[in-house]
mmCIF file of C-alpha atoms in Angstrom:
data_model
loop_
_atom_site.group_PDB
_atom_site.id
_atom_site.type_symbol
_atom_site.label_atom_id
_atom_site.label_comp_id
_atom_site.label_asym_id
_atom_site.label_seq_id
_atom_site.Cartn_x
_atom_site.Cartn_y
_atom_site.Cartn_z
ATOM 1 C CA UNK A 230 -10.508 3.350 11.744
ATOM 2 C CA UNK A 231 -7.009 2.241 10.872
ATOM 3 C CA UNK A 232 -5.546 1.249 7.973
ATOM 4 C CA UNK A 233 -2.473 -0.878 8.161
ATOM 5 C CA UNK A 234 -0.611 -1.052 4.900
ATOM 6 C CA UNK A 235 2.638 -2.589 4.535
ATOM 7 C CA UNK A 236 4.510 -1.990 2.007
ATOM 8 C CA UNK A 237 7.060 -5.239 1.197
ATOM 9 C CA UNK A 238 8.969 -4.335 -1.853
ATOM 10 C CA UNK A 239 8.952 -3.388 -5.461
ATOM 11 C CA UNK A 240 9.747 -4.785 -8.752
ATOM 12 C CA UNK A 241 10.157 -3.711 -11.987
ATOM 13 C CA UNK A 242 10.297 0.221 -11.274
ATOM 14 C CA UNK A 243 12.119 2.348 -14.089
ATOM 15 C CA UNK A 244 15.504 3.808 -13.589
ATOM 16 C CA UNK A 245 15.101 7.443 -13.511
ATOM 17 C CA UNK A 246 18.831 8.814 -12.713
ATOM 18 C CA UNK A 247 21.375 9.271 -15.388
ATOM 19 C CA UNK A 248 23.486 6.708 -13.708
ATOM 20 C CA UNK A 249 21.275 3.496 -14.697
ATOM 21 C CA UNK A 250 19.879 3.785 -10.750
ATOM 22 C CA UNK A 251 16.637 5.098 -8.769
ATOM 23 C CA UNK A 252 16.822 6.009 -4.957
ATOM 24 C CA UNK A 253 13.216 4.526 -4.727
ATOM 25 C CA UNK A 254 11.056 4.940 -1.681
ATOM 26 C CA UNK A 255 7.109 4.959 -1.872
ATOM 27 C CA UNK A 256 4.301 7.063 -0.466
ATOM 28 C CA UNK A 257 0.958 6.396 0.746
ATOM 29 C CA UNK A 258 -2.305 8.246 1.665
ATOM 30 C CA UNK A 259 -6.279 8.942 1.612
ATOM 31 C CA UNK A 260 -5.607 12.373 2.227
ATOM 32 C CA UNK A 261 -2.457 14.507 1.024
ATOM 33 C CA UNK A 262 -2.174 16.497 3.841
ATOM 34 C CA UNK A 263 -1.696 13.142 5.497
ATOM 35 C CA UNK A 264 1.369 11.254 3.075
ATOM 36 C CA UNK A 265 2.966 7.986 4.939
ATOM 37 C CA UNK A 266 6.692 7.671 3.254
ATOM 38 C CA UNK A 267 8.983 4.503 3.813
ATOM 39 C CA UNK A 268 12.555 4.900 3.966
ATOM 40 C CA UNK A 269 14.866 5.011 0.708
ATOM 41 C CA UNK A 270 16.503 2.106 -1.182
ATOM 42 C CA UNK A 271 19.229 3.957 -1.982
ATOM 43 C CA UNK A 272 21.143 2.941 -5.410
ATOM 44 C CA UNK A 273 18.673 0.323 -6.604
ATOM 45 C CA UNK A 274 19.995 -1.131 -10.180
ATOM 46 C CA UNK A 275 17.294 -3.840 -10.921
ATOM 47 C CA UNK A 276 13.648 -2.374 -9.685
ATOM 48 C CA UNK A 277 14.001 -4.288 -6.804
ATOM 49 C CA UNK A 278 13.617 -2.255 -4.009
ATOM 50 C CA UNK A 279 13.211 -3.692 -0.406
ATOM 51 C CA UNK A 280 11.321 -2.111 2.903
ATOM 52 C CA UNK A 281 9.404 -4.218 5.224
ATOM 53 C CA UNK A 282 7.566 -1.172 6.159
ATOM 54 C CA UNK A 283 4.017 -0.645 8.172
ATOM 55 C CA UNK A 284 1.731 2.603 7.811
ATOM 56 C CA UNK A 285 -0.912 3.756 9.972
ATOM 57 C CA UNK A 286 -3.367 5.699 8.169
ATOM 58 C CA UNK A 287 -6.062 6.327 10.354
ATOM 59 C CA UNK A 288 -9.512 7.004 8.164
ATOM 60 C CA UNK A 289 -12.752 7.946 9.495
ATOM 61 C CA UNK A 290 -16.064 6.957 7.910
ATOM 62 C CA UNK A 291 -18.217 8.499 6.447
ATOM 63 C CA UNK A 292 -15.537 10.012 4.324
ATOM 64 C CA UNK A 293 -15.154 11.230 0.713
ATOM 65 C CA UNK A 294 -11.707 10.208 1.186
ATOM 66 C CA UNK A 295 -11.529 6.189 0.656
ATOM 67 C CA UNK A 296 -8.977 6.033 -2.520
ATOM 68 C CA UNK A 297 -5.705 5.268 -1.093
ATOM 69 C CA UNK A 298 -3.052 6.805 -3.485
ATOM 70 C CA UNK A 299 0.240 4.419 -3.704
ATOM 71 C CA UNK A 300 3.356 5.741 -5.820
ATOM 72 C CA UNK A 301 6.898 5.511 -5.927
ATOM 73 C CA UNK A 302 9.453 8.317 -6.177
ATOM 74 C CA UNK A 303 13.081 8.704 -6.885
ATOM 75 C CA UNK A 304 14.845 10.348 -4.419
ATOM 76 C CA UNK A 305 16.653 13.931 -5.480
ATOM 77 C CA UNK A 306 19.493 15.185 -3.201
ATOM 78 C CA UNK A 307 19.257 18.480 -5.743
ATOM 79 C CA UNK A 308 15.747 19.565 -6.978
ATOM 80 C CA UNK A 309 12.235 17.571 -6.536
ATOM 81 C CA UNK A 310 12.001 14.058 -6.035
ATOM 82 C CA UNK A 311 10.841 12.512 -9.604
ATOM 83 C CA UNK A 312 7.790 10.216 -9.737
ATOM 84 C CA UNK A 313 8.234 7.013 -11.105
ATOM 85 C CA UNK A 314 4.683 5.575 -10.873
ATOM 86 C CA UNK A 315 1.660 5.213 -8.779
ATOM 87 C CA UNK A 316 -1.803 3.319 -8.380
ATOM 88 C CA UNK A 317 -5.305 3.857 -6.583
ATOM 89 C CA UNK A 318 -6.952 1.501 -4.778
ATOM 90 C CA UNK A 319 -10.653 2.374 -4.074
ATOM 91 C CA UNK A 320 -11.806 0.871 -0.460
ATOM 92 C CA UNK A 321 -15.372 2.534 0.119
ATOM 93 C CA UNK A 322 -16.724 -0.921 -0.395
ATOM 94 C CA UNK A 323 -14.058 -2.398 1.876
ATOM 95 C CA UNK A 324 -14.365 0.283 4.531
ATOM 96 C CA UNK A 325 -18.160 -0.990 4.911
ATOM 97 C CA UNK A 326 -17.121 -4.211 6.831
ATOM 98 C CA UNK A 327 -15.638 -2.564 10.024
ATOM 99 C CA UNK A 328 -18.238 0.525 9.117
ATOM 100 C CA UNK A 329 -20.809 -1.393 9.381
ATOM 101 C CA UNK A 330 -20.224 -4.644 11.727
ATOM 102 C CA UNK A 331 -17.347 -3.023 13.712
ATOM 103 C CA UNK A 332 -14.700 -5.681 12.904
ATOM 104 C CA UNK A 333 -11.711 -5.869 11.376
ATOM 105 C CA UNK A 334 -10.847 -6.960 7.918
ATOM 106 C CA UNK A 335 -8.014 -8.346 5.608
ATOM 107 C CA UNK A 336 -7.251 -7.489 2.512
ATOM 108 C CA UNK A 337 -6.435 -11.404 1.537
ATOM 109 C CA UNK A 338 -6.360 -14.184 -1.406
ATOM 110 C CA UNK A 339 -9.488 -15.602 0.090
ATOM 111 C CA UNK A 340 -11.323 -12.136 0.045
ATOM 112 C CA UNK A 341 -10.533 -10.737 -2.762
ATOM 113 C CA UNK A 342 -11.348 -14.162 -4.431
ATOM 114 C CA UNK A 343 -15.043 -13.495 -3.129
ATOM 115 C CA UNK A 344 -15.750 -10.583 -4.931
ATOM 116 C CA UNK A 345 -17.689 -9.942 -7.944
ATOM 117 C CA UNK A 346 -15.515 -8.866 -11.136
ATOM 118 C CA UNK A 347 -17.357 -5.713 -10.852
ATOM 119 C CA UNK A 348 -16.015 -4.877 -7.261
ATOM 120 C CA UNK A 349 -12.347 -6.042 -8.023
ATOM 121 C CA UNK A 350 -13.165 -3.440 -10.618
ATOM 122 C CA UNK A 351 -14.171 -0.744 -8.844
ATOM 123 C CA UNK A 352 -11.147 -1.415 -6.269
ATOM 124 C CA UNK A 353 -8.675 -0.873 -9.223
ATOM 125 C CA UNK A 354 -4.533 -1.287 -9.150
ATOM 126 C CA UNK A 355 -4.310 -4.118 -11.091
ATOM 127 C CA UNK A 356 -3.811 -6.546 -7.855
ATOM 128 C CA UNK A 357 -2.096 -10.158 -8.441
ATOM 129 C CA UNK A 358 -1.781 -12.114 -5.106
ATOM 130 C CA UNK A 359 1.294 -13.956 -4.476
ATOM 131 C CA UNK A 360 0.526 -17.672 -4.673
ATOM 132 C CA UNK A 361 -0.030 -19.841 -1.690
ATOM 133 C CA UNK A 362 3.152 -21.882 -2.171
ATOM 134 C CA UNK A 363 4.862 -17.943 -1.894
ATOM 135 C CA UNK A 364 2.717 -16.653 0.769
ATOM 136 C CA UNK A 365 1.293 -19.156 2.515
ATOM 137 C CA UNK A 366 -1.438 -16.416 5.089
ATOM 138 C CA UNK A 367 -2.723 -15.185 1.310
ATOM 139 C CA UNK A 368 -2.330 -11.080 2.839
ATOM 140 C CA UNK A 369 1.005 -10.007 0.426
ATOM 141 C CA UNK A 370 -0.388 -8.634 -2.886
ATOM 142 C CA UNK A 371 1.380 -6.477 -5.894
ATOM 143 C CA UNK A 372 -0.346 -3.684 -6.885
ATOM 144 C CA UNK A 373 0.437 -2.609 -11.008
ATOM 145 C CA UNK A 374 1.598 1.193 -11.096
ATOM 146 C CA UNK A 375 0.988 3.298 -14.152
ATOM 147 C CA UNK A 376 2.461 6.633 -15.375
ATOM 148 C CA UNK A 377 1.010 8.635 -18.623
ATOM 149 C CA UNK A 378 -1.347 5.407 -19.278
ATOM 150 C CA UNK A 379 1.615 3.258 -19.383
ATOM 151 C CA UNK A 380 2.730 0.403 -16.711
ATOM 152 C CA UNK A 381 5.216 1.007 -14.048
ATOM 153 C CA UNK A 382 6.638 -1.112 -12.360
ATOM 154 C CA UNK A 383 4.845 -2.938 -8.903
ATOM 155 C CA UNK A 384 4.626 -2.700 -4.825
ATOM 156 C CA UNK A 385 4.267 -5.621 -3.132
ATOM 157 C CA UNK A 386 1.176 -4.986 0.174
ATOM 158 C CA UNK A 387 -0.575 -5.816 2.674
ATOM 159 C CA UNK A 388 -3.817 -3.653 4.092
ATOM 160 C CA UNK A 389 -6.022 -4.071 7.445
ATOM 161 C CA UNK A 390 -8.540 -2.120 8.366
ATOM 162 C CA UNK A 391 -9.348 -1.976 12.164
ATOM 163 C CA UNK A 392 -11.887 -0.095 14.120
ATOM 164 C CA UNK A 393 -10.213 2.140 16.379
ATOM 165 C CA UNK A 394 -10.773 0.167 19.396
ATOM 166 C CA UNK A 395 -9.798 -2.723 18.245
ATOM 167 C CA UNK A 396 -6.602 -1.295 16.860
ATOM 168 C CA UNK A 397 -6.133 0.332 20.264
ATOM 169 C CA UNK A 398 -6.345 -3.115 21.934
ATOM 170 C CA UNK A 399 -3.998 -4.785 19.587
ATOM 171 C CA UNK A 400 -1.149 -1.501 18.939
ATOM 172 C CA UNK A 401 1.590 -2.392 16.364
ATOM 173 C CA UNK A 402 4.473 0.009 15.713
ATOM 174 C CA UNK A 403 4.800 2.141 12.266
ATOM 175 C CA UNK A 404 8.021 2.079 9.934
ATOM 176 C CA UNK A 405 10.405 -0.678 10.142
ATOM 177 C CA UNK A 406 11.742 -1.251 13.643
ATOM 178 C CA UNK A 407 9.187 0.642 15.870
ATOM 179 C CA UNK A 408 8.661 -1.112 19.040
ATOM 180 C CA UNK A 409 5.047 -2.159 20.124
#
């Protein structure tokens, strides 16, 4: 299967350099020998950082591995990049669709909408859709990071999950300006 996550953008995230600034870029993955980065927003002042970018994650099922880990970092030139926040989402439940009736699915408004409180639940992250007057398709969602129990600040997604031939018929590019 893959997973196409987007990441949009991010608001609220903590300053974490000396100079009232973060160099913010954010990381995704189901496995961590298999981390998806977007670029860096260099020099963000207000939490607001901007990408635009698309992840392929490819996932195979039946898998252990269906939380997919989101979290921001600050950029170091000097030393390790410093964590600002991060959040889980648990898809094993959402992974059955194209599991089980080889189709492909959208994380959207209407779907998440359908589930049980106990599912939304078990998928975690704190998710608030944009409203319809915002995002009219219902796909862009923010996520709620944490750090040490506390909140974060947000990412702004999307996530599709294709079976592989059906992502091989319709190919998209990774990143920001990768062609078809």
């Amino acid at each position: 299967y893959e997973v196409r996550f987007v990441v949009w953008e991010t608001e609220d995230m903590p300053m974490m350099d000396i100079e009232g600034t973060s160099d913010i870029y954010v990381k995704a993955y189901f496995n961590d020998k298999d981390v998806h980065k977007t670029d860096v927003h260099y020099r963000c002042q207000t939490g607001i950082a901007s990408f635009n970018w698309r992840m392929l994650l490819p996932v195979e099922t039946p898998s252990l591995m269906t939380t997919l880990h989101i979290d921001a970092y600050d950029h170091d030139f000097i030393g390790s990049d410093d964590f600002i926040c991060g959040a889980k989402l648990e898809l094993k439940e959402v992974l059955k669709i194209p599991r089980y009736l080889d189709l492909p699915i959208k994380f959207t408004r209407d779907y998440y909408k359908s589930l049980s409180p106990e599912e939304k639940k078990t998928i975690g992250g704190g998710i608030e859709f944009m409203s319809e007057k915002d995002d009219v398709e219902g796909i862009k969602f923010w996520v709620q990071c944490m750090k040490d129990g506390k909140k974060g600040g947000r990412i702004l997604c999307s996530l599709e999950i294709l079976p592989e031939w059906k992502a091989n018929l319709s190919k998209v590019g990774k990143g920001r300006d990768e062609p078809n």
